[in-house]
Coordinates of C-alpha atoms (C1' of nucleotides) in Angstrom, one line a residue:
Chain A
X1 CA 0.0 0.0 0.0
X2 CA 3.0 2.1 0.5
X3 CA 5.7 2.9 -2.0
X4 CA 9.1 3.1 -1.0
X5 CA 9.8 5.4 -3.7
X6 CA 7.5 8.8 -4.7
X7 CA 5.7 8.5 -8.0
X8 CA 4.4 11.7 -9.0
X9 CA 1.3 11.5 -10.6
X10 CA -0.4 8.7 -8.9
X11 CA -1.6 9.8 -5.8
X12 CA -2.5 13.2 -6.3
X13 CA -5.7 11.7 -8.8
X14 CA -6.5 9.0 -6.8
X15 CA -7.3 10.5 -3.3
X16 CA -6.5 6.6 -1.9
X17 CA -6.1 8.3 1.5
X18 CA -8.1 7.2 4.5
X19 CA -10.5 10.0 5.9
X20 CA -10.9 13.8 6.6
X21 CA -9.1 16.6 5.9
X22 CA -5.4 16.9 6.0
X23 CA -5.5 19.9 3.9
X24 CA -6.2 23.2 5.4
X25 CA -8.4 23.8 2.5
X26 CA -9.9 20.7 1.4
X27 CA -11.6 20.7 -2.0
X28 CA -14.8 18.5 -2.9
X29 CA -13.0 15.2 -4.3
X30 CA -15.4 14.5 -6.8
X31 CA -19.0 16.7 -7.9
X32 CA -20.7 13.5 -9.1
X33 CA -20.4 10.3 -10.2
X34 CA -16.5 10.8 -11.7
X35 CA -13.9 10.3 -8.8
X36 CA -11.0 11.2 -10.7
X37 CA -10.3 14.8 -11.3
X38 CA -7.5 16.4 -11.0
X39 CA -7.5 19.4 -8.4
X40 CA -6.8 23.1 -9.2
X41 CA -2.8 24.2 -9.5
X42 CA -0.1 22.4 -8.8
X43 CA -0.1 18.8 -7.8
X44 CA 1.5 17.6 -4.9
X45 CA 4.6 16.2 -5.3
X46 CA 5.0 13.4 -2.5
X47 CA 3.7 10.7 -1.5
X48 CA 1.2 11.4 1.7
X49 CA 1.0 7.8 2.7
X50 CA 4.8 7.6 2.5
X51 CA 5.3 11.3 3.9
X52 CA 2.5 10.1 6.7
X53 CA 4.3 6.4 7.6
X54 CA 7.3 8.6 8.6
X55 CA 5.6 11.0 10.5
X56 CA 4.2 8.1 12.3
X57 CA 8.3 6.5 13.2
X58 CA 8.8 9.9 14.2
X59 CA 6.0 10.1 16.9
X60 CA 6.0 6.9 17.8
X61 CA 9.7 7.3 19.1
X62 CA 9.6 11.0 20.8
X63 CA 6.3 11.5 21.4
X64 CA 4.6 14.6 20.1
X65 CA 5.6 17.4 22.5
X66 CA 9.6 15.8 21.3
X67 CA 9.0 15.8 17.8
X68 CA 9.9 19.5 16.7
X69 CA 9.0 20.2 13.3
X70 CA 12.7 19.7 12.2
X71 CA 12.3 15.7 13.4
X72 CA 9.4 16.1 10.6
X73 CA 11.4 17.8 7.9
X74 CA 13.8 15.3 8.5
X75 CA 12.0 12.1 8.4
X76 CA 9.2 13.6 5.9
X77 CA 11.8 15.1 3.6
X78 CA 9.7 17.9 3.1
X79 CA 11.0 21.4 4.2
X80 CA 9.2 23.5 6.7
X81 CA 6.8 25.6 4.0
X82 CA 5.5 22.3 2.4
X83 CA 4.7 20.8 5.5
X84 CA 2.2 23.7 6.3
X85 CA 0.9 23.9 3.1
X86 CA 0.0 20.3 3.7
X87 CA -1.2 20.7 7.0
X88 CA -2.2 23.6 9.1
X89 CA -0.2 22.7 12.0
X90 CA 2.0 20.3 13.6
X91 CA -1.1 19.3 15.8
X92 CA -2.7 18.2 12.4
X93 CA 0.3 16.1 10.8
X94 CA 0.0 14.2 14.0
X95 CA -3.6 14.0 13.6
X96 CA -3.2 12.5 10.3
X97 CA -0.6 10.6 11.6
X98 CA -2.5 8.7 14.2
X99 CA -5.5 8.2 11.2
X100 CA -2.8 6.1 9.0
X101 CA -1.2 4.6 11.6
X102 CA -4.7 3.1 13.5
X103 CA -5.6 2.2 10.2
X104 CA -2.6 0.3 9.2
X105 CA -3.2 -1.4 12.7
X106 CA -6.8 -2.0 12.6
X107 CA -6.0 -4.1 9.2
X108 CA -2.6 -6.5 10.8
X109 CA -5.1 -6.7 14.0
X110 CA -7.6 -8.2 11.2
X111 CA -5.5 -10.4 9.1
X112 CA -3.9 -11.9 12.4
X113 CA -7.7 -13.2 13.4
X114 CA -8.4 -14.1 10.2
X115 CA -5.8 -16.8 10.8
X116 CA -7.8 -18.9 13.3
X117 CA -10.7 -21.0 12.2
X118 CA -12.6 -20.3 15.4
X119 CA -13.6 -17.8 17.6
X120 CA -11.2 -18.7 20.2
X121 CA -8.3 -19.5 17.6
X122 CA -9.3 -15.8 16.1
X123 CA -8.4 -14.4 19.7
X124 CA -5.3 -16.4 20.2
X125 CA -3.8 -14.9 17.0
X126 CA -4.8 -11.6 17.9
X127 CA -3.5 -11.3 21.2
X128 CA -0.2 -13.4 19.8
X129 CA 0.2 -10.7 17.1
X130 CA 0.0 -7.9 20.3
X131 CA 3.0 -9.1 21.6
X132 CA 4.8 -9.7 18.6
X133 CA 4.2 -5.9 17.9
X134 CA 4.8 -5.2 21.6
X135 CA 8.4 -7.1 21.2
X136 CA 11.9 -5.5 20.4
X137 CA 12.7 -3.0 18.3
X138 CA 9.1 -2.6 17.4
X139 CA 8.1 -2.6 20.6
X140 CA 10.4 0.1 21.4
X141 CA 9.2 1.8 18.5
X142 CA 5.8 2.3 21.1
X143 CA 2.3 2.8 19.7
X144 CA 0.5 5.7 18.6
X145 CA -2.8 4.7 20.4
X146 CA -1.1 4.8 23.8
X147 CA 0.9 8.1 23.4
X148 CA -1.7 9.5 22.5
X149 CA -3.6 8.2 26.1
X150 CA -0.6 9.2 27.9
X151 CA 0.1 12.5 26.4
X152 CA -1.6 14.0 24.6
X153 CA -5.8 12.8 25.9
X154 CA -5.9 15.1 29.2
X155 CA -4.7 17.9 27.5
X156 CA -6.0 17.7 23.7
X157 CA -9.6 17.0 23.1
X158 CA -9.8 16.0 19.5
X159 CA -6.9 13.8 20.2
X160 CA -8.7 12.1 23.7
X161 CA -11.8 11.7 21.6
X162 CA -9.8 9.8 19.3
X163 CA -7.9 7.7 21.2
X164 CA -11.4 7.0 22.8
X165 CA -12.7 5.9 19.9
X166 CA -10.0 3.9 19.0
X167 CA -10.0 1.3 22.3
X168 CA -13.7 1.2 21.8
X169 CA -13.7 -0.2 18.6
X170 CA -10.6 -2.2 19.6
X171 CA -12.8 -3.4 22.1
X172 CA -15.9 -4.1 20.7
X173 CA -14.1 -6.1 18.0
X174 CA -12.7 -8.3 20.9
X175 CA -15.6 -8.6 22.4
X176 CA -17.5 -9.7 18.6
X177 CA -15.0 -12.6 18.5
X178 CA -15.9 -13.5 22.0
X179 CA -19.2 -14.0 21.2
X180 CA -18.1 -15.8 17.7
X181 CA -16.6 -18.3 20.0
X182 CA -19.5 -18.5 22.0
X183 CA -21.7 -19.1 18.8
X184 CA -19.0 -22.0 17.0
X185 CA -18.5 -23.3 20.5
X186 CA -15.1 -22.8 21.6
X187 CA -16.0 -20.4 23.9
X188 CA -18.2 -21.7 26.9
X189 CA -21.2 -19.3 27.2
X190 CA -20.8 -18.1 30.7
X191 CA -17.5 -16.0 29.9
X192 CA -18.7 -11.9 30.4
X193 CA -17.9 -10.7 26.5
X194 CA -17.5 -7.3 27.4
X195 CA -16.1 -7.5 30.9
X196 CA -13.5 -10.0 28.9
X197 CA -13.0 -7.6 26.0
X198 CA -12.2 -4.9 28.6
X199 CA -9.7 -6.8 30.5
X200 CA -8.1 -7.6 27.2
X201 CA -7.5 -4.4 25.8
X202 CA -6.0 -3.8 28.8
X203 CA -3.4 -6.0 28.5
X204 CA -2.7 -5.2 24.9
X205 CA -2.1 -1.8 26.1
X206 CA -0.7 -2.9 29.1
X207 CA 1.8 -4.8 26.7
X208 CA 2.7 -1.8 25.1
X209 CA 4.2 0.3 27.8
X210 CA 5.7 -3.0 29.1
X211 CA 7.5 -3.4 26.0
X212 CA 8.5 0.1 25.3
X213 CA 9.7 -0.3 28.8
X214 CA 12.2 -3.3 27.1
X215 CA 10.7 -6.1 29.2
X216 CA 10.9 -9.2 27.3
X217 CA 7.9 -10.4 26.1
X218 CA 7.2 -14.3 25.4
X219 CA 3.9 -14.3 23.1
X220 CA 3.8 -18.4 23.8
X221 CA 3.5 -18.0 27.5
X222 CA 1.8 -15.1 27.7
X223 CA -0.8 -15.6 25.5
X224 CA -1.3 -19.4 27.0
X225 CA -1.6 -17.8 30.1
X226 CA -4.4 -15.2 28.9
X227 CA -5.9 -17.4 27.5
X228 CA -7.8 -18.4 30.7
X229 CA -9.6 -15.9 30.4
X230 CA -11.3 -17.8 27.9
X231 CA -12.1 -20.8 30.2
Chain B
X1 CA 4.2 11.8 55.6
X2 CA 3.7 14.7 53.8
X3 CA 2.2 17.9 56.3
X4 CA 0.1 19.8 54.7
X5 CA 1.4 22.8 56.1
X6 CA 5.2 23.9 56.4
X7 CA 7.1 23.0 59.8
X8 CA 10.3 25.2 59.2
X9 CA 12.8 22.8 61.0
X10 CA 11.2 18.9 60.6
X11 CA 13.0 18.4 56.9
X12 CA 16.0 19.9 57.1
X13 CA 17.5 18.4 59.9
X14 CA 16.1 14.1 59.4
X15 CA 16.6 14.2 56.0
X16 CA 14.0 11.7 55.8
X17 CA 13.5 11.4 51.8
X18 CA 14.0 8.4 49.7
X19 CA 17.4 7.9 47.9
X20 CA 20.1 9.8 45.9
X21 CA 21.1 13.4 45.9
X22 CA 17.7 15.9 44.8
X23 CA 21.1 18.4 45.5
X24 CA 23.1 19.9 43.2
X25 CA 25.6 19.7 45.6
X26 CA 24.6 17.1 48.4
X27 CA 26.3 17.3 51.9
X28 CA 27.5 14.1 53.3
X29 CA 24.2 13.6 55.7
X30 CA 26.0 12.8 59.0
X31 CA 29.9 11.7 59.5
X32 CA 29.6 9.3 61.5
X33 CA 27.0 8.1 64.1
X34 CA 25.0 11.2 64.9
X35 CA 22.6 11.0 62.1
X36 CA 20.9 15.2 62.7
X37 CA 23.5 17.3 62.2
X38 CA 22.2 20.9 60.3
X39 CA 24.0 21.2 56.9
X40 CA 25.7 24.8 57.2
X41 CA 24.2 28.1 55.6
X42 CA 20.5 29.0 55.2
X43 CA 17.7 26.0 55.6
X44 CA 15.3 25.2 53.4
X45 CA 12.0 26.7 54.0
X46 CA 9.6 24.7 51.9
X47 CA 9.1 21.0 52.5
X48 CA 10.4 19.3 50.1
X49 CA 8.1 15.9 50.1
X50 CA 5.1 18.5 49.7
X51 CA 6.9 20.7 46.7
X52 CA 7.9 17.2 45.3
X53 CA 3.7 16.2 45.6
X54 CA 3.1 18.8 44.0
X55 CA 5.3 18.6 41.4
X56 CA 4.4 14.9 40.6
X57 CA 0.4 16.0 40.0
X58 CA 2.0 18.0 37.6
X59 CA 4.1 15.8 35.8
X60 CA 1.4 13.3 36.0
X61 CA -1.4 15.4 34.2
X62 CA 1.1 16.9 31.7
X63 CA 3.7 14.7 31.2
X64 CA 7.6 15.6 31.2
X65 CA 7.8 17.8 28.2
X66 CA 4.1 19.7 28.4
X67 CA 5.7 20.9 31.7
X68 CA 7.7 24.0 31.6
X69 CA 9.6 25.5 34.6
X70 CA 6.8 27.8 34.9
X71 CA 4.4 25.1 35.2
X72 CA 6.5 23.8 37.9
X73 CA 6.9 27.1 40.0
X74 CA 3.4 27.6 39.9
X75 CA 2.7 24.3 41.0
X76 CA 5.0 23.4 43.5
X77 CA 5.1 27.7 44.9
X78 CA 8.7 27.9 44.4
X79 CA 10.3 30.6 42.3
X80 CA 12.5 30.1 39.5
X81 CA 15.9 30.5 41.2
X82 CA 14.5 28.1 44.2
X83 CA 13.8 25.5 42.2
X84 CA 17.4 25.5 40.5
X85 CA 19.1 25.8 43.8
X86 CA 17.3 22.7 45.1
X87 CA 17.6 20.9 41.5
X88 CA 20.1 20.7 39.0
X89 CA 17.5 20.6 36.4
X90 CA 14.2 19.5 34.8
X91 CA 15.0 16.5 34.6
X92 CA 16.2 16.2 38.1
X93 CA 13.4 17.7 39.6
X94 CA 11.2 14.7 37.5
X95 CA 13.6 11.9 38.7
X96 CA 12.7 13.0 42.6
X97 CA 8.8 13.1 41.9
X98 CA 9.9 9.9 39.8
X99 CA 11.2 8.4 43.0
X100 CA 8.3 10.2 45.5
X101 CA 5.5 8.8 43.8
X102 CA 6.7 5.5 43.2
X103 CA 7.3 5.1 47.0
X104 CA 4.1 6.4 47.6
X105 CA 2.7 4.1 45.5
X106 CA 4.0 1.2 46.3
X107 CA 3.0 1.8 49.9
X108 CA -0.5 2.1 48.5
X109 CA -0.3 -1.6 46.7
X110 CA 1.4 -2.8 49.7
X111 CA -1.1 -2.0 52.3
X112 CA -3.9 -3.0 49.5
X113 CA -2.1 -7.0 49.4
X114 CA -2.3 -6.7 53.7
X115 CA -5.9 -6.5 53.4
X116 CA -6.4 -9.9 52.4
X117 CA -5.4 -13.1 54.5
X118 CA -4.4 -15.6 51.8
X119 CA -2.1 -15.0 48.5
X120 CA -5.1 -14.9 46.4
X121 CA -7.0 -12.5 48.4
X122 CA -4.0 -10.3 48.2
X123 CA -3.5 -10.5 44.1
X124 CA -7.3 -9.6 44.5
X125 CA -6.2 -6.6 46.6
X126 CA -4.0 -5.2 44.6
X127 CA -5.4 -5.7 41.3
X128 CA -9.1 -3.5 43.0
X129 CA -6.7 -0.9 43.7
X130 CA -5.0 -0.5 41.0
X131 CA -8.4 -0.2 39.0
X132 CA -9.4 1.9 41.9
X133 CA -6.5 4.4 41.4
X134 CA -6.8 3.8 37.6
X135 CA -10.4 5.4 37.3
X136 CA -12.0 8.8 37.6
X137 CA -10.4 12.1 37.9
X138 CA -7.3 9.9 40.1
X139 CA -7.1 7.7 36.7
X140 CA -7.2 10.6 34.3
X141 CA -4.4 12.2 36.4
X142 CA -2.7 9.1 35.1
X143 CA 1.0 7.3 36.5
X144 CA 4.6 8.5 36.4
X145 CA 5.4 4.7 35.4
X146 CA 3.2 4.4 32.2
X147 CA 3.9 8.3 31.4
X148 CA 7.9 8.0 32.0
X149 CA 8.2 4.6 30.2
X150 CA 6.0 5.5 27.3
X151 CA 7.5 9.5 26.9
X152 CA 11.2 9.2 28.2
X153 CA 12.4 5.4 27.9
X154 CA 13.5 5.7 24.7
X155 CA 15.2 8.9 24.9
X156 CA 16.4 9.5 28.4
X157 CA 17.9 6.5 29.4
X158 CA 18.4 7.3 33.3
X159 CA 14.2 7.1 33.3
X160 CA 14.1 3.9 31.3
X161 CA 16.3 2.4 33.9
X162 CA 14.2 3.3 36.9
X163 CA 11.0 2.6 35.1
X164 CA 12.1 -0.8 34.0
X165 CA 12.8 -1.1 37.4
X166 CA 10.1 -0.2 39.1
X167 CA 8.0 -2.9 36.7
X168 CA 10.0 -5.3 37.5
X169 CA 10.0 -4.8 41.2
X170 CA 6.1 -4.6 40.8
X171 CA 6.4 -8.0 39.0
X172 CA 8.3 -9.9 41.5
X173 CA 6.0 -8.5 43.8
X174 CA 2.9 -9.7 42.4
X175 CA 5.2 -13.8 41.9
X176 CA 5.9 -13.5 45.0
X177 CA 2.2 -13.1 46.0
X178 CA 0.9 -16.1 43.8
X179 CA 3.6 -18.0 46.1
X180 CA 2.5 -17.6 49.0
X181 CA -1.1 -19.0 47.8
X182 CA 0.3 -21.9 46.4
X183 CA 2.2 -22.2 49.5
X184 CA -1.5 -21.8 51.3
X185 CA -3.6 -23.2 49.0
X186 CA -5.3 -20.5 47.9
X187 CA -3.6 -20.4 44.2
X188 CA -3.5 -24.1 42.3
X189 CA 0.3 -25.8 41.8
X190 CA 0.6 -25.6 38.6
X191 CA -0.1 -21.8 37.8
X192 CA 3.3 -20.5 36.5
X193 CA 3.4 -17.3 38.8
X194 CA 6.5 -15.3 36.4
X195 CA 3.8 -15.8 33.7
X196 CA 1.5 -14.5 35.1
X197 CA 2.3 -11.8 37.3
X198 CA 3.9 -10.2 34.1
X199 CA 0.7 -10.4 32.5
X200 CA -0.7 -9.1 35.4
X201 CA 1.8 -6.2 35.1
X202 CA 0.5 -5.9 31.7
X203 CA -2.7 -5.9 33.0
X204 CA -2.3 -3.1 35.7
X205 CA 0.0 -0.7 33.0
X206 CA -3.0 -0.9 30.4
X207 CA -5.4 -0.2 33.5
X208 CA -3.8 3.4 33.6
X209 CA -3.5 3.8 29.8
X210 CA -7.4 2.5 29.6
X211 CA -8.5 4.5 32.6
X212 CA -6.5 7.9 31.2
X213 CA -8.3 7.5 27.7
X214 CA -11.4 7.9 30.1
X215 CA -13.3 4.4 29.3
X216 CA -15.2 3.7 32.5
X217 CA -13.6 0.8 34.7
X218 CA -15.7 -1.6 36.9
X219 CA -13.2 -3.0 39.5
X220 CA -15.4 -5.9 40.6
X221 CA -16.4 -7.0 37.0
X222 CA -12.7 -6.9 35.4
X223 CA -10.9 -8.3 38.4
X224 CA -13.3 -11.0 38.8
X225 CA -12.5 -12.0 35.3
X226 CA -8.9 -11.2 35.7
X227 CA -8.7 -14.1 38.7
X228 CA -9.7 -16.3 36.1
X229 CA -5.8 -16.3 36.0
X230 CA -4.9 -17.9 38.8
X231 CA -7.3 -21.0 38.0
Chain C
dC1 C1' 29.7 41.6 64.7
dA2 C1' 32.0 39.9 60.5
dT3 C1' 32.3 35.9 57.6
dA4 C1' 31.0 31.8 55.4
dA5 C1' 27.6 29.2 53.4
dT6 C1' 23.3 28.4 51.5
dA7 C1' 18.2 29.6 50.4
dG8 C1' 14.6 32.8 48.3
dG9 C1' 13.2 35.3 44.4
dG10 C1' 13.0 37.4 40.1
dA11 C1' 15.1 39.7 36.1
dA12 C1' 18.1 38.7 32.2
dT13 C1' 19.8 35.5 28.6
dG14 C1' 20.4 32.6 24.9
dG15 C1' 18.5 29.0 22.3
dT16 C1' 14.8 26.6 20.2
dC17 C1' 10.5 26.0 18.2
dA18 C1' 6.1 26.7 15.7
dT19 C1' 4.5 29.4 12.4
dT20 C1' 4.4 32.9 8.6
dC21 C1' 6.2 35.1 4.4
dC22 C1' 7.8 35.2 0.1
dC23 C1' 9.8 33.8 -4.0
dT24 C1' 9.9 30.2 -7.4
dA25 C1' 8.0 26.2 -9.9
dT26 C1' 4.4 23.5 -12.1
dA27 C1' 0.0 22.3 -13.4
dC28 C1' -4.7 23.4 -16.0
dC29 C1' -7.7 26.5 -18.6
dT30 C1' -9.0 29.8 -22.1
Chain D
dA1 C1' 0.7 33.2 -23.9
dG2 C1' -1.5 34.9 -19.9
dG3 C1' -4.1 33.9 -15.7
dT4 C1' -5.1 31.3 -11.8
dA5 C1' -4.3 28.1 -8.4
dT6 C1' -1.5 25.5 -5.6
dA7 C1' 3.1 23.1 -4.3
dG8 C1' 8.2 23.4 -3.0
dG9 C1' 11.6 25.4 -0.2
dG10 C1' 13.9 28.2 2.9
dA11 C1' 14.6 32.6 5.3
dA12 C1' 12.4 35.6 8.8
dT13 C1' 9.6 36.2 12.9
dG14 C1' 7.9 36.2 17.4
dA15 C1' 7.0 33.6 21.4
dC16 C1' 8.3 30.6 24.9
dC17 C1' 11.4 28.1 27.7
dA18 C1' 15.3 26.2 30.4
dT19 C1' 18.9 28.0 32.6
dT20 C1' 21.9 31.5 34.8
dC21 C1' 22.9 35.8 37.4
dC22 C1' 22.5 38.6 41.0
dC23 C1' 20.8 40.6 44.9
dT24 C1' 18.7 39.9 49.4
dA25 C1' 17.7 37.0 53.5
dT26 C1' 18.8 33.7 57.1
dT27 C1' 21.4 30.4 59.6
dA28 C1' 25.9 29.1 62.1
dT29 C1' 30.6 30.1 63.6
dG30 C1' 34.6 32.5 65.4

DNA sequence: CATAATAGGGAATGGTCATTCCCTATACCT
DNA sequence: AGGTATAGGGAATGACCATTCCCTATTATG
């Protein structure tokens, strides 16, 4: 989905990009029925997926209030004036930053449950690929979701309501496979979904700061051990 | 411990704080046996457990970079120059709320574990106050542990150390727990206690992150699953 | 009572950072 | 070709922030 290098024409067209504005003015992406036009002036020369993935190393590793807009010249390879013509403010790159990087999640957090056959398998792989991402230099590389808890939620609104919304449907996706279990039968029908689900994303964000904090993390034992919670 | 108001003598002379030097430059406490001897020159006014409380509700609700000196003078009712005689730095004044808070917390967990009589009873203890302390307006104030690990251990590596410390001292704390109720029958033989008290860390960590994002936390619903654990 | 030693407090300083400005470049349209 | 609209890039700006300086105050000692 992302390019390593920056084609020039492609993205501008196809507006591939995940949701609202990044621009500080947006134009209508398409009047009717045709998707593809081309927007006044001159296109945009980067990729923002690309430009956006390294926006997301950058704030995953400092944090937002470390990351000066040099870190994001730097990693973006855009200079200053492009950035802000991009976005209006440092505030919104990280914005847009934690869209593509919750989105990127939201589909590994998918794939890895559609690798069990069962309800109960589906949870296993989730929670397995959680502390894989939790793990080493990855881990280390911290998550988005929690910085954004830790930092940024008491003190930014649009950012708490985000992050908000992200455990919930983190949650409530948790809690759906739950009650897949329940309905295949590998799950036994007295388990609480959502008191479950909870507890779960707890620990996924509970693995998180553990393994920013460089704990080793064995996804065999701990996930045998979660999975109790199952039981 | 901490007086609400300011005795002008108590501090100075018992040196009763934690560990290693808040001082820029730190007297030698006592010689040899006598333990209260006054350090020479003008004594400290403020107490420095309260200015250090202070300075930790700070840290906590902003984090270490949203705080600026001002914040900090404001908060703890020091001026400028005060705060620079009694710390080095930022950083130093961080590492002694670091250390306050973490003591004061871990008296909180300990007296938690004495309310119950058998091992289990004491995991349950502890794991209802940490969702206790991770709820409300004490959740959203959120933890030096989560916020220090998740901001600062990548990039200050004095605060990794003590944060991956304190985890694992919480850790060993909660094994040695599930010991003593295998050793009274309270927790089953084969539960692998390193296992699972790290999960249990993991559990506790993403209490705070969960509880800061502002979800709602129900102490008797998710620790009753989470005891599911040691079945 | 002078001296040494440190605390209290606030003004001054130097650096950094987010943001804006401005000039150039590139696209489309007529 | 001229006009319009936006992107690229980097210098300029103004605010803020961590730290230092300096002056005063308070204790002990000789």
């Amino acid at each position: 989905m992302t390019s390593p290098s920056l084609p020039p024409i492609t993205t501008t067209c196809l507006y591939s990009e995940t949701s609202i504005p990044y621009y500080p003015a947006m134009q209508k992406t398409a009047r009717r029925s045709q998707a593809i036009v081309r927007p006044p002036g001159r296109p945009r020369e980067f990729d923002m997926d690309t430009a956006l993935d390294r926006a997301v190393r950058v704030f995953r590793e400092r944090g937002y209030h470390a990351t000066s807009i040099g870190d994001l010249t730097a990693a973006m390879r855009l200079a200053t004036g492009s950035i802000y013509k991009a976005f209006r403010d440092k505030h919104a790159v990280f914005l847009a930053a934690f869209e593509r990087y919750t989105a990127l999640r939201q589909e590994q957090t998918r794939s890895a449950a559609a690798r069990g056959a069962t309800g109960r398998e589906r949870i296993r792989h989730v929670l397995l690929s959680y502390v894989e991402h939790s793990q080493g230099s990855e881990g280390r590389r911290g998550c988005l979701v929690v910085g954004g808890a830790v930092e940024l939620s008491a003190l930014d609104p649009v950012v708490g309501a985000r992050v908000n919304a992200q455990l919930k449907s983190n949650e409530s996706f948790i809690a759906g496979l739950i009650r897949e279990g329940q309905a295949d039968g590998s799950i036994p029908r007295h388990v609480a979904a959502d008191d479950t689900a909870r507890l779960m994303i707890c620990i996924t964000q509970g693995l998180r700061v553990v393994g920013k904090a460089r704990l080793p993390l064995d996804g065999m034992r701990l996930v045998g051990v979660a999975m109790k919670l199952l039981a």
